[in-house]
Amino acid sequence: MFAYTTEDVLVWAVRKAINTLDWVPDSLSGNGTDTEGPEFDALDTARMDLIAAAKLVDHYSDGRPIESRIDIEDGVFTTHVWPYRATNLGEQLLYTNRRSADPGEDHGAYSVFANESTCTLRVELHEPRPRHLRRV
């Protein structure tokens, strides 16, 4: 089991907050919410402050990276913030998603796996479904 410090917990919380502050405005604007205004400007300022602080530390006190990035396909990547206290020491599926495609096309899917003990990410690409099995 990995030991952790108070700084590790704070650094982890900052990275998780940055990811949330990156995702929420995009999600809201995609749902038709107007994200132009002082409230969203304040969120963006807070996000930028957290990013500046996060650049000061890139590894936990035990030497593990705080965050990893892996390319899924050209122009598509994912990041993962490692927990400050690794509890799952084997490879686990994080999520599966469809690969980018124009409407009506199927380029298959991908699965992202994480291993907390080695702080490694792995992407598995899946072929498109046969046309007769696709949802319309």
mmCIF file with all atom_site columns, C-alpha atoms in Angstrom:
data_model
loop_
_atom_site.group_PDB
_atom_site.id
_atom_site.type_symbol
_atom_site.label_atom_id
_atom_site.label_alt_id
_atom_site.label_comp_id
_atom_site.label_asym_id
_atom_site.label_entity_id
_atom_site.label_seq_id
_atom_site.pdbx_PDB_ins_code
_atom_site.Cartn_x
_atom_site.Cartn_y
_atom_site.Cartn_z
_atom_site.occupancy
_atom_site.B_iso_or_equiv
_atom_site.pdbx_formal_charge
_atom_site.auth_seq_id
_atom_site.auth_comp_id
_atom_site.auth_asym_id
_atom_site.auth_atom_id
_atom_site.pdbx_PDB_model_num
ATOM 1   C CA . MET A 1 1   ? 0.000   0.000  0.000   1.00 0.00 ? 1   MET A CA 1
ATOM 2   C CA . PHE A 1 2   ? 1.209   3.518  -0.795  1.00 0.00 ? 2   PHE A CA 1
ATOM 3   C CA . ALA A 1 3   ? 1.699   6.107  1.946   1.00 0.00 ? 3   ALA A CA 1
ATOM 4   C CA . TYR A 1 4   ? 0.321   9.581  1.308   1.00 0.00 ? 4   TYR A CA 1
ATOM 5   C CA . THR A 1 5   ? 0.626   13.063 2.737   1.00 0.00 ? 5   THR A CA 1
ATOM 6   C CA . THR A 1 6   ? -1.736  15.994 3.227   1.00 0.00 ? 6   THR A CA 1
ATOM 7   C CA . GLU A 1 7   ? -0.092  17.629 0.202   1.00 0.00 ? 7   GLU A CA 1
ATOM 8   C CA . ASP A 1 8   ? -0.946  14.530 -1.875  1.00 0.00 ? 8   ASP A CA 1
ATOM 9   C CA . VAL A 1 9   ? -4.624  14.883 -0.936  1.00 0.00 ? 9   VAL A CA 1
ATOM 10  C CA . LEU A 1 10  ? -4.648  18.600 -1.774  1.00 0.00 ? 10  LEU A CA 1
ATOM 11  C CA . VAL A 1 11  ? -2.890  18.097 -5.121  1.00 0.00 ? 11  VAL A CA 1
ATOM 12  C CA . TRP A 1 12  ? -5.355  15.341 -6.030  1.00 0.00 ? 12  TRP A CA 1
ATOM 13  C CA . ALA A 1 13  ? -8.309  17.596 -5.130  1.00 0.00 ? 13  ALA A CA 1
ATOM 14  C CA . VAL A 1 14  ? -6.909  20.433 -7.268  1.00 0.00 ? 14  VAL A CA 1
ATOM 15  C CA . ARG A 1 15  ? -6.511  18.141 -10.303 1.00 0.00 ? 15  ARG A CA 1
ATOM 16  C CA . LYS A 1 16  ? -10.036 16.771 -9.885  1.00 0.00 ? 16  LYS A CA 1
ATOM 17  C CA . ALA A 1 17  ? -11.408 20.325 -9.590  1.00 0.00 ? 17  ALA A CA 1
ATOM 18  C CA . ILE A 1 18  ? -9.587  21.367 -12.788 1.00 0.00 ? 18  ILE A CA 1
ATOM 19  C CA . ASN A 1 19  ? -11.091 18.434 -14.680 1.00 0.00 ? 19  ASN A CA 1
ATOM 20  C CA . THR A 1 20  ? -14.562 19.322 -13.405 1.00 0.00 ? 20  THR A CA 1
ATOM 21  C CA . LEU A 1 21  ? -14.124 22.992 -14.304 1.00 0.00 ? 21  LEU A CA 1
ATOM 22  C CA . ASP A 1 22  ? -13.012 21.951 -17.809 1.00 0.00 ? 22  ASP A CA 1
ATOM 23  C CA . TRP A 1 23  ? -15.986 19.643 -18.301 1.00 0.00 ? 23  TRP A CA 1
ATOM 24  C CA . VAL A 1 24  ? -18.946 21.510 -16.787 1.00 0.00 ? 24  VAL A CA 1
ATOM 25  C CA . PRO A 1 25  ? -19.037 24.597 -19.066 1.00 0.00 ? 25  PRO A CA 1
ATOM 26  C CA . ASP A 1 26  ? -18.606 22.405 -22.162 1.00 0.00 ? 26  ASP A CA 1
ATOM 27  C CA . SER A 1 27  ? -21.407 20.139 -21.026 1.00 0.00 ? 27  SER A CA 1
ATOM 28  C CA . LEU A 1 28  ? -23.718 23.039 -20.197 1.00 0.00 ? 28  LEU A CA 1
ATOM 29  C CA . SER A 1 29  ? -23.070 24.840 -23.489 1.00 0.00 ? 29  SER A CA 1
ATOM 30  C CA . GLY A 1 30  ? -23.758 21.590 -25.362 1.00 0.00 ? 30  GLY A CA 1
ATOM 31  C CA . ASN A 1 31  ? -27.147 21.490 -23.645 1.00 0.00 ? 31  ASN A CA 1
ATOM 32  C CA . GLY A 1 32  ? -28.047 25.002 -24.743 1.00 0.00 ? 32  GLY A CA 1
ATOM 33  C CA . THR A 1 33  ? -27.024 26.896 -21.606 1.00 0.00 ? 33  THR A CA 1
ATOM 34  C CA . ASP A 1 34  ? -25.534 30.328 -22.212 1.00 0.00 ? 34  ASP A CA 1
ATOM 35  C CA . THR A 1 35  ? -22.024 30.085 -20.781 1.00 0.00 ? 35  THR A CA 1
ATOM 36  C CA . GLU A 1 36  ? -21.134 33.728 -21.490 1.00 0.00 ? 36  GLU A CA 1
ATOM 37  C CA . GLY A 1 37  ? -21.359 35.834 -18.371 1.00 0.00 ? 37  GLY A CA 1
ATOM 38  C CA . PRO A 1 38  ? -19.632 36.824 -15.159 1.00 0.00 ? 38  PRO A CA 1
ATOM 39  C CA . GLU A 1 39  ? -20.393 33.537 -13.407 1.00 0.00 ? 39  GLU A CA 1
ATOM 40  C CA . PHE A 1 40  ? -18.607 31.504 -16.064 1.00 0.00 ? 40  PHE A CA 1
ATOM 41  C CA . ASP A 1 41  ? -15.794 34.065 -16.258 1.00 0.00 ? 41  ASP A CA 1
ATOM 42  C CA . ALA A 1 42  ? -15.281 33.575 -12.504 1.00 0.00 ? 42  ALA A CA 1
ATOM 43  C CA . LEU A 1 43  ? -15.212 29.790 -12.951 1.00 0.00 ? 43  LEU A CA 1
ATOM 44  C CA . ASP A 1 44  ? -12.645 30.142 -15.727 1.00 0.00 ? 44  ASP A CA 1
ATOM 45  C CA . THR A 1 45  ? -10.479 32.444 -13.592 1.00 0.00 ? 45  THR A CA 1
ATOM 46  C CA . ALA A 1 46  ? -10.588 29.919 -10.752 1.00 0.00 ? 46  ALA A CA 1
ATOM 47  C CA . ARG A 1 47  ? -9.698  27.144 -13.213 1.00 0.00 ? 47  ARG A CA 1
ATOM 48  C CA . MET A 1 48  ? -6.693  29.092 -14.497 1.00 0.00 ? 48  MET A CA 1
ATOM 49  C CA . ASP A 1 49  ? -5.514  29.738 -10.920 1.00 0.00 ? 49  ASP A CA 1
ATOM 50  C CA . LEU A 1 50  ? -5.788  26.034 -10.123 1.00 0.00 ? 50  LEU A CA 1
ATOM 51  C CA . ILE A 1 51  ? -3.903  25.101 -13.310 1.00 0.00 ? 51  ILE A CA 1
ATOM 52  C CA . ALA A 1 52  ? -1.071  27.460 -12.325 1.00 0.00 ? 52  ALA A CA 1
ATOM 53  C CA . ALA A 1 53  ? -0.917  25.889 -8.864  1.00 0.00 ? 53  ALA A CA 1
ATOM 54  C CA . ALA A 1 54  ? -1.076  22.338 -10.257 1.00 0.00 ? 54  ALA A CA 1
ATOM 55  C CA . LYS A 1 55  ? 1.974   22.970 -12.469 1.00 0.00 ? 55  LYS A CA 1
ATOM 56  C CA . LEU A 1 56  ? 4.086   23.254 -9.310  1.00 0.00 ? 56  LEU A CA 1
ATOM 57  C CA . VAL A 1 57  ? 3.699   19.551 -8.481  1.00 0.00 ? 57  VAL A CA 1
ATOM 58  C CA . ASP A 1 58  ? 3.475   16.673 -10.956 1.00 0.00 ? 58  ASP A CA 1
ATOM 59  C CA . HIS A 1 59  ? 4.188   13.663 -8.727  1.00 0.00 ? 59  HIS A CA 1
ATOM 60  C CA . TYR A 1 60  ? 2.868   12.435 -5.413  1.00 0.00 ? 60  TYR A CA 1
ATOM 61  C CA . SER A 1 61  ? 5.240   12.223 -2.459  1.00 0.00 ? 61  SER A CA 1
ATOM 62  C CA . ASP A 1 62  ? 5.905   8.537  -3.230  1.00 0.00 ? 62  ASP A CA 1
ATOM 63  C CA . GLY A 1 63  ? 7.031   9.340  -6.804  1.00 0.00 ? 63  GLY A CA 1
ATOM 64  C CA . ARG A 1 64  ? 3.886   8.269  -8.663  1.00 0.00 ? 64  ARG A CA 1
ATOM 65  C CA . PRO A 1 65  ? 2.576   10.670 -11.343 1.00 0.00 ? 65  PRO A CA 1
ATOM 66  C CA . ILE A 1 66  ? -0.533  12.615 -10.407 1.00 0.00 ? 66  ILE A CA 1
ATOM 67  C CA . GLU A 1 67  ? -2.030  12.488 -13.880 1.00 0.00 ? 67  GLU A CA 1
ATOM 68  C CA . SER A 1 68  ? -1.441  10.574 -17.106 1.00 0.00 ? 68  SER A CA 1
ATOM 69  C CA . ARG A 1 69  ? -2.534  11.170 -20.680 1.00 0.00 ? 69  ARG A CA 1
ATOM 70  C CA . ILE A 1 70  ? -2.981  8.683  -23.508 1.00 0.00 ? 70  ILE A CA 1
ATOM 71  C CA . ASP A 1 71  ? -3.891  9.168  -27.160 1.00 0.00 ? 71  ASP A CA 1
ATOM 72  C CA . ILE A 1 72  ? -6.945  7.264  -28.326 1.00 0.00 ? 72  ILE A CA 1
ATOM 73  C CA . GLU A 1 73  ? -6.775  8.158  -31.992 1.00 0.00 ? 73  GLU A CA 1
ATOM 74  C CA . ASP A 1 74  ? -5.592  11.119 -34.056 1.00 0.00 ? 74  ASP A CA 1
ATOM 75  C CA . GLY A 1 75  ? -6.646  14.264 -32.189 1.00 0.00 ? 75  GLY A CA 1
ATOM 76  C CA . VAL A 1 76  ? -8.474  12.385 -29.419 1.00 0.00 ? 76  VAL A CA 1
ATOM 77  C CA . PHE A 1 77  ? -6.943  11.742 -26.026 1.00 0.00 ? 77  PHE A CA 1
ATOM 78  C CA . THR A 1 78  ? -7.943  11.146 -22.450 1.00 0.00 ? 78  THR A CA 1
ATOM 79  C CA . THR A 1 79  ? -6.369  11.997 -19.123 1.00 0.00 ? 79  THR A CA 1
ATOM 80  C CA . HIS A 1 80  ? -6.683  10.281 -15.788 1.00 0.00 ? 80  HIS A CA 1
ATOM 81  C CA . VAL A 1 81  ? -5.952  11.636 -12.319 1.00 0.00 ? 81  VAL A CA 1
ATOM 82  C CA . TRP A 1 82  ? -4.490  8.884  -10.181 1.00 0.00 ? 82  TRP A CA 1
ATOM 83  C CA . PRO A 1 83  ? -5.843  8.595  -6.650  1.00 0.00 ? 83  PRO A CA 1
ATOM 84  C CA . TYR A 1 84  ? -3.505  9.817  -3.940  1.00 0.00 ? 84  TYR A CA 1
ATOM 85  C CA . ARG A 1 85  ? -4.056  6.471  -2.241  1.00 0.00 ? 85  ARG A CA 1
ATOM 86  C CA . ALA A 1 86  ? -3.990  3.571  -4.669  1.00 0.00 ? 86  ALA A CA 1
ATOM 87  C CA . THR A 1 87  ? -6.437  0.915  -3.529  1.00 0.00 ? 87  THR A CA 1
ATOM 88  C CA . ASN A 1 88  ? -7.018  -1.036 -6.721  1.00 0.00 ? 88  ASN A CA 1
ATOM 89  C CA . LEU A 1 89  ? -3.781  -2.677 -7.722  1.00 0.00 ? 89  LEU A CA 1
ATOM 90  C CA . GLY A 1 90  ? -4.892  -4.337 -10.951 1.00 0.00 ? 90  GLY A CA 1
ATOM 91  C CA . GLU A 1 91  ? -5.996  -3.129 -14.349 1.00 0.00 ? 91  GLU A CA 1
ATOM 92  C CA . GLN A 1 92  ? -9.594  -1.889 -14.411 1.00 0.00 ? 92  GLN A CA 1
ATOM 93  C CA . LEU A 1 93  ? -11.865 -0.666 -17.182 1.00 0.00 ? 93  LEU A CA 1
ATOM 94  C CA . LEU A 1 94  ? -12.467 3.082  -16.812 1.00 0.00 ? 94  LEU A CA 1
ATOM 95  C CA . TYR A 1 95  ? -14.964 3.453  -19.647 1.00 0.00 ? 95  TYR A CA 1
ATOM 96  C CA . THR A 1 96  ? -15.924 2.527  -23.198 1.00 0.00 ? 96  THR A CA 1
ATOM 97  C CA . ASN A 1 97  ? -17.031 5.059  -25.780 1.00 0.00 ? 97  ASN A CA 1
ATOM 98  C CA . ARG A 1 98  ? -17.758 5.299  -29.504 1.00 0.00 ? 98  ARG A CA 1
ATOM 99  C CA . ARG A 1 99  ? -14.959 6.475  -31.797 1.00 0.00 ? 99  ARG A CA 1
ATOM 100 C CA . SER A 1 100 ? -15.463 9.776  -33.640 1.00 0.00 ? 100 SER A CA 1
ATOM 101 C CA . ALA A 1 101 ? -17.491 9.422  -36.835 1.00 0.00 ? 101 ALA A CA 1
ATOM 102 C CA . ASP A 1 102 ? -19.762 11.435 -39.073 1.00 0.00 ? 102 ASP A CA 1
ATOM 103 C CA . PRO A 1 103 ? -23.524 10.862 -38.666 1.00 0.00 ? 103 PRO A CA 1
ATOM 104 C CA . GLY A 1 104 ? -24.532 7.495  -40.051 1.00 0.00 ? 104 GLY A CA 1
ATOM 105 C CA . GLU A 1 105 ? -20.976 6.136  -39.927 1.00 0.00 ? 105 GLU A CA 1
ATOM 106 C CA . ASP A 1 106 ? -19.539 3.696  -37.408 1.00 0.00 ? 106 ASP A CA 1
ATOM 107 C CA . HIS A 1 107 ? -15.818 3.693  -36.755 1.00 0.00 ? 107 HIS A CA 1
ATOM 108 C CA . GLY A 1 108 ? -16.080 1.338  -33.816 1.00 0.00 ? 108 GLY A CA 1
ATOM 109 C CA . ALA A 1 109 ? -15.431 1.987  -30.164 1.00 0.00 ? 109 ALA A CA 1
ATOM 110 C CA . TYR A 1 110 ? -12.607 2.199  -27.669 1.00 0.00 ? 110 TYR A CA 1
ATOM 111 C CA . SER A 1 111 ? -12.095 1.134  -24.081 1.00 0.00 ? 111 SER A CA 1
ATOM 112 C CA . VAL A 1 112 ? -9.750  2.845  -21.638 1.00 0.00 ? 112 VAL A CA 1
ATOM 113 C CA . PHE A 1 113 ? -8.115  0.778  -18.899 1.00 0.00 ? 113 PHE A CA 1
ATOM 114 C CA . ALA A 1 114 ? -6.127  2.023  -15.891 1.00 0.00 ? 114 ALA A CA 1
ATOM 115 C CA . ASN A 1 115 ? -3.713  0.258  -13.590 1.00 0.00 ? 115 ASN A CA 1
ATOM 116 C CA . GLU A 1 116 ? -3.283  2.158  -10.311 1.00 0.00 ? 116 GLU A CA 1
ATOM 117 C CA . SER A 1 117 ? -0.248  0.179  -9.163  1.00 0.00 ? 117 SER A CA 1
ATOM 118 C CA . THR A 1 118 ? 1.787   1.065  -12.274 1.00 0.00 ? 118 THR A CA 1
ATOM 119 C CA . CYS A 1 119 ? -0.002  4.357  -13.097 1.00 0.00 ? 119 CYS A CA 1
ATOM 120 C CA . THR A 1 120 ? -0.458  3.247  -16.687 1.00 0.00 ? 120 THR A CA 1
ATOM 121 C CA . LEU A 1 121 ? -3.306  3.708  -19.119 1.00 0.00 ? 121 LEU A CA 1
ATOM 122 C CA . ARG A 1 122 ? -4.127  1.417  -22.005 1.00 0.00 ? 122 ARG A CA 1
ATOM 123 C CA . VAL A 1 123 ? -6.530  1.913  -24.915 1.00 0.00 ? 123 VAL A CA 1
ATOM 124 C CA . GLU A 1 124 ? -8.198  -0.970 -26.682 1.00 0.00 ? 124 GLU A CA 1
ATOM 125 C CA . LEU A 1 125 ? -9.784  -0.175 -30.079 1.00 0.00 ? 125 LEU A CA 1
ATOM 126 C CA . HIS A 1 126 ? -12.865 -2.124 -31.169 1.00 0.00 ? 126 HIS A CA 1
ATOM 127 C CA . GLU A 1 127 ? -13.918 -2.672 -34.764 1.00 0.00 ? 127 GLU A CA 1
ATOM 128 C CA . PRO A 1 128 ? -17.239 -1.269 -36.028 1.00 0.00 ? 128 PRO A CA 1
ATOM 129 C CA . ARG A 1 129 ? -20.310 -3.419 -35.535 1.00 0.00 ? 129 ARG A CA 1
ATOM 130 C CA . PRO A 1 130 ? -21.455 -5.374 -38.574 1.00 0.00 ? 130 PRO A CA 1
ATOM 131 C CA . ARG A 1 131 ? -24.024 -3.273 -40.440 1.00 0.00 ? 131 ARG A CA 1
ATOM 132 C CA . HIS A 1 132 ? -26.910 -5.684 -39.651 1.00 0.00 ? 132 HIS A CA 1
ATOM 133 C CA . LEU A 1 133 ? -26.257 -5.245 -35.875 1.00 0.00 ? 133 LEU A CA 1
ATOM 134 C CA . ARG A 1 134 ? -26.140 -1.434 -35.841 1.00 0.00 ? 134 ARG A CA 1
ATOM 135 C CA . ARG A 1 135 ? -28.871 0.607  -34.218 1.00 0.00 ? 135 ARG A CA 1
ATOM 136 C CA . VAL A 1 136 ? -30.713 2.900  -36.557 1.00 0.00 ? 136 VAL A CA 1
#
